[in-house]
mmCIF file of C-alpha atoms in Angstrom:
data_model
loop_
_atom_site.group_PDB
_atom_site.id
_atom_site.type_symbol
_atom_site.label_atom_id
_atom_site.label_comp_id
_atom_site.label_asym_id
_atom_site.label_seq_id
_atom_site.Cartn_x
_atom_site.Cartn_y
_atom_site.Cartn_z
ATOM 1 C CA UNK D 201 94.937 89.658 117.377
ATOM 2 C CA UNK D 202 96.909 87.670 119.947
ATOM 3 C CA UNK D 203 99.848 89.835 121.004
ATOM 4 C CA UNK D 204 100.014 93.345 119.681
ATOM 5 C CA UNK D 205 102.680 94.718 122.057
ATOM 6 C CA UNK D 206 105.687 93.198 120.211
ATOM 7 C CA UNK D 207 104.267 94.343 116.864
ATOM 8 C CA UNK D 208 103.914 97.957 118.045
ATOM 9 C CA UNK D 209 107.441 97.844 119.490
ATOM 10 C CA UNK D 210 108.713 96.540 116.149
ATOM 11 C CA UNK D 211 107.048 99.475 114.395
ATOM 12 C CA UNK D 212 108.802 101.782 116.873
ATOM 13 C CA UNK D 213 112.117 100.095 116.058
ATOM 14 C CA UNK D 214 111.449 100.718 112.372
ATOM 15 C CA UNK D 215 110.846 104.399 113.117
ATOM 16 C CA UNK D 216 114.118 104.444 115.078
ATOM 17 C CA UNK D 217 116.003 103.054 112.082
ATOM 18 C CA UNK D 218 114.421 105.523 109.695
ATOM 19 C CA UNK D 219 115.093 108.543 111.932
ATOM 20 C CA UNK D 220 118.680 107.357 112.445
ATOM 21 C CA UNK D 221 119.060 107.231 108.656
ATOM 22 C CA UNK D 222 117.399 110.604 108.112
ATOM 23 C CA UNK D 223 119.054 112.621 110.885
ATOM 24 C CA UNK D 224 122.272 110.661 111.481
ATOM 25 C CA UNK D 225 123.760 112.295 108.397
ATOM 26 C CA UNK D 226 123.667 115.652 110.217
ATOM 27 C CA UNK D 227 126.347 114.544 112.666
ATOM 28 C CA UNK D 228 128.672 113.072 110.027
ATOM 29 C CA UNK D 229 128.505 115.773 107.335
ATOM 30 C CA UNK D 230 132.103 116.914 108.003
ATOM 31 C CA UNK D 231 133.358 113.358 107.481
ATOM 32 C CA UNK D 232 131.305 112.998 104.287
ATOM 33 C CA UNK D 233 132.664 116.304 103.017
ATOM 34 C CA UNK D 234 136.207 115.177 103.754
ATOM 35 C CA UNK D 235 136.038 111.594 102.472
ATOM 36 C CA UNK D 236 133.984 112.310 99.347
ATOM 37 C CA UNK D 237 135.891 115.540 98.635
ATOM 38 C CA UNK D 238 132.878 117.848 98.366
ATOM 39 C CA UNK D 239 132.371 121.327 99.896
ATOM 40 C CA UNK D 240 130.475 121.433 103.194
ATOM 41 C CA UNK D 241 127.636 123.426 101.635
ATOM 42 C CA UNK D 242 127.230 120.809 98.916
ATOM 43 C CA UNK D 243 127.266 117.984 101.476
ATOM 44 C CA UNK D 244 124.437 119.778 103.263
ATOM 45 C CA UNK D 245 122.160 118.878 100.362
ATOM 46 C CA UNK D 246 122.042 115.355 101.795
ATOM 47 C CA UNK D 247 119.867 116.786 104.571
ATOM 48 C CA UNK D 248 117.908 119.367 102.597
ATOM 49 C CA UNK D 249 116.985 117.133 99.669
ATOM 50 C CA UNK D 250 115.687 114.426 101.989
ATOM 51 C CA UNK D 251 113.366 116.841 103.829
ATOM 52 C CA UNK D 252 112.194 118.455 100.589
ATOM 53 C CA UNK D 253 111.281 115.105 98.993
ATOM 54 C CA UNK D 254 109.396 114.039 102.128
ATOM 55 C CA UNK D 255 107.435 117.299 102.231
ATOM 56 C CA UNK D 256 106.510 117.337 98.544
ATOM 57 C CA UNK D 257 106.019 113.665 97.706
ATOM 58 C CA UNK D 258 104.608 112.298 100.972
ATOM 59 C CA UNK D 259 100.854 112.451 100.307
ATOM 60 C CA UNK D 260 101.216 111.225 96.735
ATOM 61 C CA UNK D 261 103.373 108.191 97.543
ATOM 62 C CA UNK D 262 101.032 107.287 100.387
ATOM 63 C CA UNK D 263 98.034 107.458 98.058
ATOM 64 C CA UNK D 264 99.799 105.197 95.560
ATOM 65 C CA UNK D 265 100.560 102.667 98.299
ATOM 66 C CA UNK D 266 97.061 102.737 99.805
ATOM 67 C CA UNK D 267 95.908 99.597 97.968
ATOM 68 C CA UNK D 268 98.930 97.474 98.921
ATOM 69 C CA UNK D 269 99.020 95.169 101.938
ATOM 70 C CA UNK D 270 100.339 97.063 104.954
ATOM 71 C CA UNK D 271 102.875 94.348 105.796
ATOM 72 C CA UNK D 272 104.314 94.559 102.292
ATOM 73 C CA UNK D 273 104.512 98.359 102.424
ATOM 74 C CA UNK D 274 106.270 98.374 105.791
ATOM 75 C CA UNK D 275 108.716 95.645 104.775
ATOM 76 C CA UNK D 276 109.525 97.311 101.454
ATOM 77 C CA UNK D 277 110.216 100.667 103.106
ATOM 78 C CA UNK D 278 112.571 99.150 105.668
ATOM 79 C CA UNK D 279 114.354 97.156 102.961
ATOM 80 C CA UNK D 280 114.938 100.361 100.982
ATOM 81 C CA UNK D 281 116.332 102.145 104.059
ATOM 82 C CA UNK D 282 118.631 99.219 104.905
ATOM 83 C CA UNK D 283 119.880 99.038 101.313
ATOM 84 C CA UNK D 284 120.403 102.812 101.158
ATOM 85 C CA UNK D 285 122.571 102.734 104.276
ATOM 86 C CA UNK D 286 124.604 99.946 102.702
ATOM 87 C CA UNK D 287 125.134 102.146 99.635
ATOM 88 C CA UNK D 288 126.276 105.044 101.864
ATOM 89 C CA UNK D 289 128.794 102.717 103.497
ATOM 90 C CA UNK D 290 130.175 101.368 100.222
ATOM 91 C CA UNK D 291 130.142 104.298 97.800
ATOM 92 C CA UNK D 292 132.778 106.986 97.321
ATOM 93 C CA UNK D 293 130.574 108.945 94.899
ATOM 94 C CA UNK D 294 128.632 111.932 96.193
ATOM 95 C CA UNK D 295 126.032 111.841 93.359
ATOM 96 C CA UNK D 296 125.317 108.193 94.175
ATOM 97 C CA UNK D 297 124.907 109.027 97.855
ATOM 98 C CA UNK D 298 122.612 111.935 96.989
ATOM 99 C CA UNK D 299 120.480 109.677 94.771
ATOM 100 C CA UNK D 300 120.105 107.196 97.613
ATOM 101 C CA UNK D 301 118.932 109.998 99.882
ATOM 102 C CA UNK D 302 116.111 110.720 97.442
ATOM 103 C CA UNK D 303 114.959 107.101 97.084
ATOM 104 C CA UNK D 304 114.346 106.356 100.792
ATOM 105 C CA UNK D 305 112.801 109.813 101.263
ATOM 106 C CA UNK D 306 109.990 108.644 98.969
ATOM 107 C CA UNK D 307 109.284 105.750 101.357
ATOM 108 C CA UNK D 308 109.711 107.708 104.598
ATOM 109 C CA UNK D 309 106.195 109.223 104.807
ATOM 110 C CA UNK D 310 104.611 105.971 103.604
ATOM 111 C CA UNK D 311 106.191 104.008 106.447
ATOM 112 C CA UNK D 312 105.210 106.588 109.054
ATOM 113 C CA UNK D 313 101.640 106.882 107.792
ATOM 114 C CA UNK D 314 101.080 103.128 107.656
ATOM 115 C CA UNK D 315 102.899 102.435 110.935
ATOM 116 C CA UNK D 316 100.870 104.998 112.873
ATOM 117 C CA UNK D 317 97.591 103.770 111.434
ATOM 118 C CA UNK D 318 98.470 100.113 111.957
ATOM 119 C CA UNK D 319 99.568 100.678 115.558
ATOM 120 C CA UNK D 320 96.286 102.332 116.526
ATOM 121 C CA UNK D 321 94.219 99.668 114.766
ATOM 122 C CA UNK D 322 96.059 96.765 116.386
ATOM 123 C CA UNK D 323 94.961 97.790 119.884
ATOM 124 C CA UNK D 324 91.687 98.538 121.640
ATOM 125 C CA UNK D 325 90.292 102.039 120.931
ATOM 126 C CA UNK D 326 91.071 103.293 124.432
ATOM 127 C CA UNK D 327 94.746 102.340 123.934
ATOM 128 C CA UNK D 328 95.153 103.984 120.513
ATOM 129 C CA UNK D 329 96.905 107.101 121.836
ATOM 130 C CA UNK D 330 99.345 104.980 123.829
ATOM 131 C CA UNK D 331 100.130 102.913 120.723
ATOM 132 C CA UNK D 332 100.811 106.076 118.696
ATOM 133 C CA UNK D 333 103.016 107.362 121.515
ATOM 134 C CA UNK D 334 104.992 104.098 121.453
ATOM 135 C CA UNK D 335 105.586 104.461 117.723
ATOM 136 C CA UNK D 336 106.697 108.075 118.219
ATOM 137 C CA UNK D 337 109.115 106.864 120.901
ATOM 138 C CA UNK D 338 111.158 105.575 117.963
ATOM 139 C CA UNK D 339 111.608 109.183 116.825
ATOM 140 C CA UNK D 340 112.701 110.227 120.300
ATOM 141 C CA UNK D 341 115.126 107.320 120.638
ATOM 142 C CA UNK D 342 116.483 108.071 117.174
ATOM 143 C CA UNK D 343 117.371 111.613 118.249
ATOM 144 C CA UNK D 344 118.559 110.532 121.714
ATOM 145 C CA UNK D 345 120.681 107.538 120.712
ATOM 146 C CA UNK D 346 120.632 106.826 116.968
ATOM 147 C CA UNK D 347 122.132 110.157 115.905
ATOM 148 C CA UNK D 348 124.833 110.295 118.630
ATOM 149 C CA UNK D 349 125.820 106.657 118.035
ATOM 150 C CA UNK D 350 126.129 107.354 114.313
ATOM 151 C CA UNK D 351 128.396 110.336 115.042
ATOM 152 C CA UNK D 352 130.455 108.346 117.534
ATOM 153 C CA UNK D 353 131.043 105.459 115.128
ATOM 154 C CA UNK D 354 132.053 107.836 112.346
ATOM 155 C CA UNK D 355 134.492 109.613 114.641
ATOM 156 C CA UNK D 356 136.052 106.598 116.367
ATOM 157 C CA UNK D 357 135.736 103.784 113.792
ATOM 158 C CA UNK D 358 134.847 104.879 110.277
ATOM 159 C CA UNK D 359 132.162 106.571 108.235
ATOM 160 C CA UNK D 360 131.235 103.160 106.798
ATOM 161 C CA UNK D 361 130.730 101.746 110.306
ATOM 162 C CA UNK D 362 128.273 104.555 111.077
ATOM 163 C CA UNK D 363 126.180 103.695 108.038
ATOM 164 C CA UNK D 364 126.356 99.946 108.688
ATOM 165 C CA UNK D 365 124.811 100.703 112.088
ATOM 166 C CA UNK D 366 121.866 102.365 110.330
ATOM 167 C CA UNK D 367 121.573 99.457 107.928
ATOM 168 C CA UNK D 368 121.534 97.003 110.832
ATOM 169 C CA UNK D 369 118.794 98.874 112.701
ATOM 170 C CA UNK D 370 116.554 98.910 109.627
ATOM 171 C CA UNK D 371 117.305 95.260 108.819
ATOM 172 C CA UNK D 372 116.427 94.193 112.371
ATOM 173 C CA UNK D 373 113.107 96.042 112.147
ATOM 174 C CA UNK D 374 112.470 94.437 108.734
ATOM 175 C CA UNK D 375 112.959 90.951 110.205
ATOM 176 C CA UNK D 376 110.597 91.864 113.036
ATOM 177 C CA UNK D 377 107.898 93.012 110.592
ATOM 178 C CA UNK D 378 108.230 89.817 108.543
ATOM 179 C CA UNK D 379 108.005 87.646 111.661
ATOM 180 C CA UNK D 380 105.417 89.479 113.771
ATOM 181 C CA UNK D 381 103.189 91.714 111.662
ATOM 182 C CA UNK D 382 99.897 90.006 110.779
ATOM 183 C CA UNK D 383 99.554 88.859 107.173
ATOM 184 C CA UNK D 384 96.222 90.323 106.239
ATOM 185 C CA UNK D 385 94.804 91.304 102.847
ATOM 186 C CA UNK D 386 94.883 94.917 101.788
ATOM 187 C CA UNK D 387 91.143 95.127 102.352
ATOM 188 C CA UNK D 388 88.778 97.465 100.575
ATOM 189 C CA UNK D 389 90.785 100.302 99.128
ATOM 190 C CA UNK D 390 89.555 103.817 99.637
ATOM 191 C CA UNK D 391 89.313 105.616 96.330
ATOM 192 C CA UNK D 392 91.685 108.470 95.652
ATOM 193 C CA UNK D 393 88.666 110.780 95.591
ATOM 194 C CA UNK D 394 87.532 109.646 99.042
ATOM 195 C CA UNK D 395 90.946 110.236 100.508
ATOM 196 C CA UNK D 396 91.484 113.572 98.779
ATOM 197 C CA UNK D 397 87.983 114.594 99.876
ATOM 198 C CA UNK D 398 89.209 115.400 103.371
ATOM 199 C CA UNK D 399 91.127 118.318 101.862
ATOM 200 C CA UNK D 400 87.800 120.155 101.463
ATOM 201 C CA UNK D 401 87.440 120.502 105.240
ATOM 202 C CA UNK D 402 88.347 123.886 106.760
ATOM 203 C CA UNK D 403 88.952 122.082 110.065
ATOM 204 C CA UNK D 404 91.673 119.989 108.464
ATOM 205 C CA UNK D 405 93.503 123.035 107.131
ATOM 206 C CA UNK D 406 93.414 124.711 110.543
ATOM 207 C CA UNK D 407 94.848 121.530 112.063
ATOM 208 C CA UNK D 408 97.530 121.421 109.373
ATOM 209 C CA UNK D 409 98.349 125.061 110.106
ATOM 210 C CA UNK D 410 98.768 124.151 113.770
ATOM 211 C CA UNK D 411 101.155 121.336 112.778
ATOM 212 C CA UNK D 412 103.256 123.723 110.661
ATOM 213 C CA UNK D 413 103.453 126.325 113.436
ATOM 214 C CA UNK D 414 104.222 123.762 116.162
ATOM 215 C CA UNK D 415 107.132 122.315 114.189
ATOM 216 C CA UNK D 416 108.323 125.793 113.203
ATOM 217 C CA UNK D 417 108.298 126.696 116.906
ATOM 218 C CA UNK D 418 110.278 123.553 117.727
ATOM 219 C CA UNK D 419 112.946 123.781 115.042
ATOM 220 C CA UNK D 420 113.392 127.540 114.705
ATOM 221 C CA UNK D 421 115.396 127.296 117.934
ATOM 222 C CA UNK D 422 116.426 123.631 118.118
ATOM 223 C CA UNK D 423 118.116 123.908 114.725
ATOM 224 C CA UNK D 424 120.571 126.355 116.333
ATOM 225 C CA UNK D 425 120.918 124.491 119.637
ATOM 226 C CA UNK D 426 124.725 124.459 119.668
ATOM 227 C CA UNK D 427 124.941 128.010 118.312
ATOM 228 C CA UNK D 428 122.807 129.354 121.175
ATOM 229 C CA UNK D 429 124.623 127.482 123.942
ATOM 230 C CA UNK D 430 128.072 128.418 122.677
ATOM 231 C CA UNK D 431 127.440 132.069 121.814
ATOM 232 C CA UNK D 432 124.881 133.065 124.467
ATOM 233 C CA UNK D 433 125.587 130.714 127.396
ATOM 234 C CA UNK D 434 129.305 130.430 126.501
ATOM 235 C CA UNK D 435 129.451 126.658 126.956
ATOM 236 C CA UNK D 436 132.312 124.744 125.358
ATOM 237 C CA UNK D 437 131.884 122.148 122.648
ATOM 238 C CA UNK D 438 132.140 119.195 125.046
ATOM 239 C CA UNK D 439 129.537 120.637 127.421
ATOM 240 C CA UNK D 440 127.211 121.413 124.530
ATOM 241 C CA UNK D 441 127.562 117.853 123.223
ATOM 242 C CA UNK D 442 126.790 116.412 126.667
ATOM 243 C CA UNK D 443 123.766 118.660 127.005
ATOM 244 C CA UNK D 444 122.544 117.585 123.586
ATOM 245 C CA UNK D 445 122.690 113.972 124.789
ATOM 246 C CA UNK D 446 120.804 114.906 127.962
ATOM 247 C CA UNK D 447 118.240 116.742 125.831
ATOM 248 C CA UNK D 448 117.615 113.545 123.869
ATOM 249 C CA UNK D 449 117.348 111.402 126.999
ATOM 250 C CA UNK D 450 114.755 113.737 128.537
ATOM 251 C CA UNK D 451 112.800 113.586 125.280
ATOM 252 C CA UNK D 452 112.004 109.946 126.076
ATOM 253 C CA UNK D 453 110.339 110.943 129.357
ATOM 254 C CA UNK D 454 108.511 113.853 127.725
ATOM 255 C CA UNK D 455 107.118 111.555 125.068
ATOM 256 C CA UNK D 456 105.610 109.301 127.752
ATOM 257 C CA UNK D 457 104.283 112.253 129.760
ATOM 258 C CA UNK D 458 102.439 113.872 126.863
ATOM 259 C CA UNK D 459 101.087 110.498 125.775
ATOM 260 C CA UNK D 460 99.436 110.098 129.184
ATOM 261 C CA UNK D 461 98.100 113.661 129.156
ATOM 262 C CA UNK D 462 96.570 113.128 125.718
ATOM 263 C CA UNK D 463 94.821 109.982 126.944
ATOM 264 C CA UNK D 464 93.208 111.951 129.775
ATOM 265 C CA UNK D 465 92.222 115.129 127.938
ATOM 266 C CA UNK D 466 93.443 115.538 124.357
ATOM 267 C CA UNK D 467 91.881 118.906 123.596
ATOM 268 C CA UNK D 468 93.166 120.682 126.690
ATOM 269 C CA UNK D 469 96.597 119.096 126.264
ATOM 270 C CA UNK D 470 96.826 120.279 122.660
ATOM 271 C CA UNK D 471 95.652 123.775 123.657
ATOM 272 C CA UNK D 472 98.096 124.021 126.558
ATOM 273 C CA UNK D 473 101.099 122.770 124.606
ATOM 274 C CA UNK D 474 101.889 125.932 122.558
ATOM 275 C CA UNK D 475 101.298 128.098 125.642
ATOM 276 C CA UNK D 476 103.839 126.076 127.620
ATOM 277 C CA UNK D 477 106.260 126.171 124.703
ATOM 278 C CA UNK D 478 106.030 129.960 124.442
ATOM 279 C CA UNK D 479 106.648 130.281 128.197
ATOM 280 C CA UNK D 480 109.602 127.914 127.909
ATOM 281 C CA UNK D 481 111.210 130.133 125.284
ATOM 282 C CA UNK D 482 110.652 133.211 127.453
ATOM 283 C CA UNK D 483 112.461 131.349 130.246
ATOM 284 C CA UNK D 484 115.284 130.294 127.927
ATOM 285 C CA UNK D 485 115.733 133.876 126.735
ATOM 286 C CA UNK D 486 115.809 135.158 130.331
ATOM 287 C CA UNK D 487 118.367 132.662 131.696
ATOM 288 C CA UNK D 488 120.456 132.274 128.529
ATOM 289 C CA UNK D 489 123.589 134.083 129.820
ATOM 290 C CA UNK D 490 123.827 131.870 132.944
ATOM 291 C CA UNK D 491 125.002 128.274 132.646
ATOM 292 C CA UNK D 492 123.225 126.457 135.502
ATOM 293 C CA UNK D 493 119.728 127.914 134.913
ATOM 294 C CA UNK D 494 120.166 127.321 131.186
ATOM 295 C CA UNK D 495 121.002 123.647 131.758
ATOM 296 C CA UNK D 496 117.780 123.261 133.758
ATOM 297 C CA UNK D 497 115.810 125.117 131.075
ATOM 298 C CA UNK D 498 117.274 122.862 128.379
ATOM 299 C CA UNK D 499 116.084 119.771 130.265
ATOM 300 C CA UNK D 500 112.550 121.216 130.364
ATOM 301 C CA UNK D 501 112.947 122.059 126.693
ATOM 302 C CA UNK D 502 113.778 118.431 125.863
ATOM 303 C CA UNK D 503 110.610 117.212 127.573
ATOM 304 C CA UNK D 504 108.506 119.761 125.691
ATOM 305 C CA UNK D 505 110.217 119.117 122.356
ATOM 306 C CA UNK D 506 109.262 115.441 122.239
ATOM 307 C CA UNK D 507 105.648 116.262 123.021
ATOM 308 C CA UNK D 508 105.264 118.268 119.826
ATOM 309 C CA UNK D 509 105.213 115.139 117.659
ATOM 310 C CA UNK D 510 102.457 113.179 119.376
ATOM 311 C CA UNK D 511 100.438 116.289 120.308
ATOM 312 C CA UNK D 512 100.241 117.649 116.753
ATOM 313 C CA UNK D 513 99.646 114.216 115.190
ATOM 314 C CA UNK D 514 96.800 113.504 117.620
ATOM 315 C CA UNK D 515 95.218 116.870 116.811
ATOM 316 C CA UNK D 516 95.410 116.345 113.058
ATOM 317 C CA UNK D 517 94.106 112.767 113.292
ATOM 318 C CA UNK D 518 90.749 114.060 114.547
ATOM 319 C CA UNK D 519 90.048 115.517 111.109
ATOM 320 C CA UNK D 520 91.280 112.558 109.038
ATOM 321 C CA UNK D 521 89.594 109.591 110.721
ATOM 322 C CA UNK D 522 88.033 108.314 107.507
ATOM 323 C CA UNK D 523 91.356 108.507 105.590
ATOM 324 C CA UNK D 524 93.890 107.921 108.379
ATOM 325 C CA UNK D 525 96.907 106.895 106.327
ATOM 326 C CA UNK D 526 96.518 109.834 103.947
ATOM 327 C CA UNK D 527 96.015 112.077 106.985
ATOM 328 C CA UNK D 528 99.211 110.775 108.562
ATOM 329 C CA UNK D 529 101.091 111.418 105.321
ATOM 330 C CA UNK D 530 99.828 115.007 105.427
ATOM 331 C CA UNK D 531 101.163 115.212 108.979
ATOM 332 C CA UNK D 532 104.604 114.083 107.831
ATOM 333 C CA UNK D 533 104.629 116.509 104.900
ATOM 334 C CA UNK D 534 103.396 119.552 106.786
ATOM 335 C CA UNK D 535 105.619 118.875 109.798
ATOM 336 C CA UNK D 536 108.590 118.880 107.415
ATOM 337 C CA UNK D 537 107.277 122.138 105.958
ATOM 338 C CA UNK D 538 107.217 123.541 109.485
ATOM 339 C CA UNK D 539 110.796 122.388 110.056
ATOM 340 C CA UNK D 540 111.880 124.106 106.833
ATOM 341 C CA UNK D 541 110.103 127.371 107.675
ATOM 342 C CA UNK D 542 111.290 127.366 111.271
ATOM 343 C CA UNK D 543 114.902 126.698 110.328
ATOM 344 C CA UNK D 544 114.848 129.460 107.710
ATOM 345 C CA UNK D 545 113.320 132.026 110.069
ATOM 346 C CA UNK D 546 115.707 131.010 112.848
ATOM 347 C CA UNK D 547 118.638 131.540 110.517
ATOM 348 C CA UNK D 548 117.291 134.953 109.534
ATOM 349 C CA UNK D 549 116.947 135.973 113.189
ATOM 350 C CA UNK D 550 120.502 134.843 113.941
ATOM 351 C CA UNK D 551 121.834 136.797 110.949
ATOM 352 C CA UNK D 552 119.903 140.008 111.572
ATOM 353 C CA UNK D 553 119.045 140.282 115.281
ATOM 354 C CA UNK D 554 121.614 138.014 116.892
ATOM 355 C CA UNK D 555 121.589 134.541 118.391
ATOM 356 C CA UNK D 556 120.400 135.790 121.793
ATOM 357 C CA UNK D 557 117.051 136.829 120.241
ATOM 358 C CA UNK D 558 116.387 133.360 118.815
ATOM 359 C CA UNK D 559 113.882 132.195 121.479
ATOM 360 C CA UNK D 560 111.517 135.014 120.496
ATOM 361 C CA UNK D 561 111.108 133.447 117.037
ATOM 362 C CA UNK D 562 110.069 130.151 118.630
ATOM 363 C CA UNK D 563 107.660 131.936 120.974
ATOM 364 C CA UNK D 564 105.955 133.736 118.081
ATOM 365 C CA UNK D 565 105.475 130.479 116.191
ATOM 366 C CA UNK D 566 104.103 128.837 119.348
ATOM 367 C CA UNK D 567 101.522 131.602 119.741
ATOM 368 C CA UNK D 568 100.582 131.243 116.064
ATOM 369 C CA UNK D 569 100.014 127.518 116.725
ATOM 370 C CA UNK D 570 97.783 128.427 119.673
ATOM 371 C CA UNK D 571 95.739 130.686 117.413
ATOM 372 C CA UNK D 572 95.238 127.881 114.876
ATOM 373 C CA UNK D 573 94.195 125.461 117.625
ATOM 374 C CA UNK D 574 91.684 127.910 119.106
ATOM 375 C CA UNK D 575 90.176 128.620 115.670
ATOM 376 C CA UNK D 576 89.890 124.888 115.056
ATOM 377 C CA UNK D 577 88.121 124.426 118.396
ATOM 378 C CA UNK D 578 85.555 127.091 117.486
ATOM 379 C CA UNK D 579 84.438 124.947 114.556
ATOM 380 C CA UNK D 580 83.497 122.062 116.847
ATOM 381 C CA UNK D 581 84.699 118.474 117.161
ATOM 382 C CA UNK D 582 83.174 116.856 114.085
ATOM 383 C CA UNK D 583 84.360 117.326 110.524
ATOM 384 C CA UNK D 584 81.611 117.478 107.888
ATOM 385 C CA UNK D 585 81.156 114.170 106.157
ATOM 386 C CA UNK D 586 83.025 112.261 108.883
ATOM 387 C CA UNK D 587 80.650 109.385 109.478
ATOM 388 C CA UNK D 588 82.785 107.832 112.199
ATOM 389 C CA UNK D 589 83.562 110.961 114.192
ATOM 390 C CA UNK D 590 80.582 110.864 116.536
ATOM 391 C CA UNK D 591 81.084 107.200 117.366
ATOM 392 C CA UNK D 592 84.801 107.632 118.028
ATOM 393 C CA UNK D 593 84.267 110.783 120.091
ATOM 394 C CA UNK D 594 81.745 109.025 122.330
ATOM 395 C CA UNK D 595 84.197 106.201 122.833
ATOM 396 C CA UNK D 596 87.156 108.460 123.674
ATOM 397 C CA UNK D 597 85.127 111.230 125.384
ATOM 398 C CA UNK D 598 86.809 114.028 123.432
ATOM 399 C CA UNK D 599 85.310 117.425 124.336
ATOM 400 C CA UNK D 600 84.926 120.196 121.818
#
């Protein structure tokens, strides 16, 4: 393959467009509620339905797409996301908008699974982690810039302009895929049985448990970011918004940092991550009432938050090497499950114990993730029936 760098960057741009579509709605829900004349709680279904469809349908849609050429799958997914944004911009019907949240959600895990697998296969084995990190940078940039830009356009231009921005990002990535991604045949298709066979591995389920707990740790507190800063630290809305932007910017640096650490020593990095996250939440709980220390803690938090994506995906990938796209779809589904659980538990803590106790929920989930990682390590590095594991481990020098 001649030049893989532009292709991997194009995949990252596609991820950026998809994350902007998925999460950008969060910042414009009040405008949707107002312009489409629906209650705020009903408008919230635009977020919840998307996550639910991704979590439930992800592995199945990825299995169905496993025999299709990767270029066609990637292009089709981006076309659906671009078209869905166009519908959001043009419609004044809430049911229509809700329907076109369901349709792209079916393609979301397929794109991620194929993009991650393609990125790591397009480069030399020793650069696979860096390629995956580059793809995940699209997630970070989506949170750091895509979501705020969407909110800004809705506030200062129009709701339609915000959605046309999302459509443009996905369309640009689509053109890049059509121009740069290699046109190769689908190749020999793994049977459904072969792909589903990895579900018999106890190691895989421990890794999936770690993914759920890591994302629950991340989003049990992040989901109430503004609530915590306003009620505990007593920051105003403008300061909270600025800090949210800074949080997203630091995520970019954290993504690069954890990518490098994973290249050097993946197992120790994965093991250390939940420990550091738990300590971070202890720090956040301790300094919460004071503005300046909290700002510094939030910047550390942003760096840690971005690491959760690439750390947990790298850990899970060890146990799905012979069905990588299906494994990546499981990552997408179970990470969304973790987000759902974490958000629900965070809300329960806020309602019953108070917002100031929120970091303890994240710390408990982080320690649960550590337990799952340590149990997985006790079972050793190689999954039963994984014919490629030994060869890959020798090449990447992954310790047990």
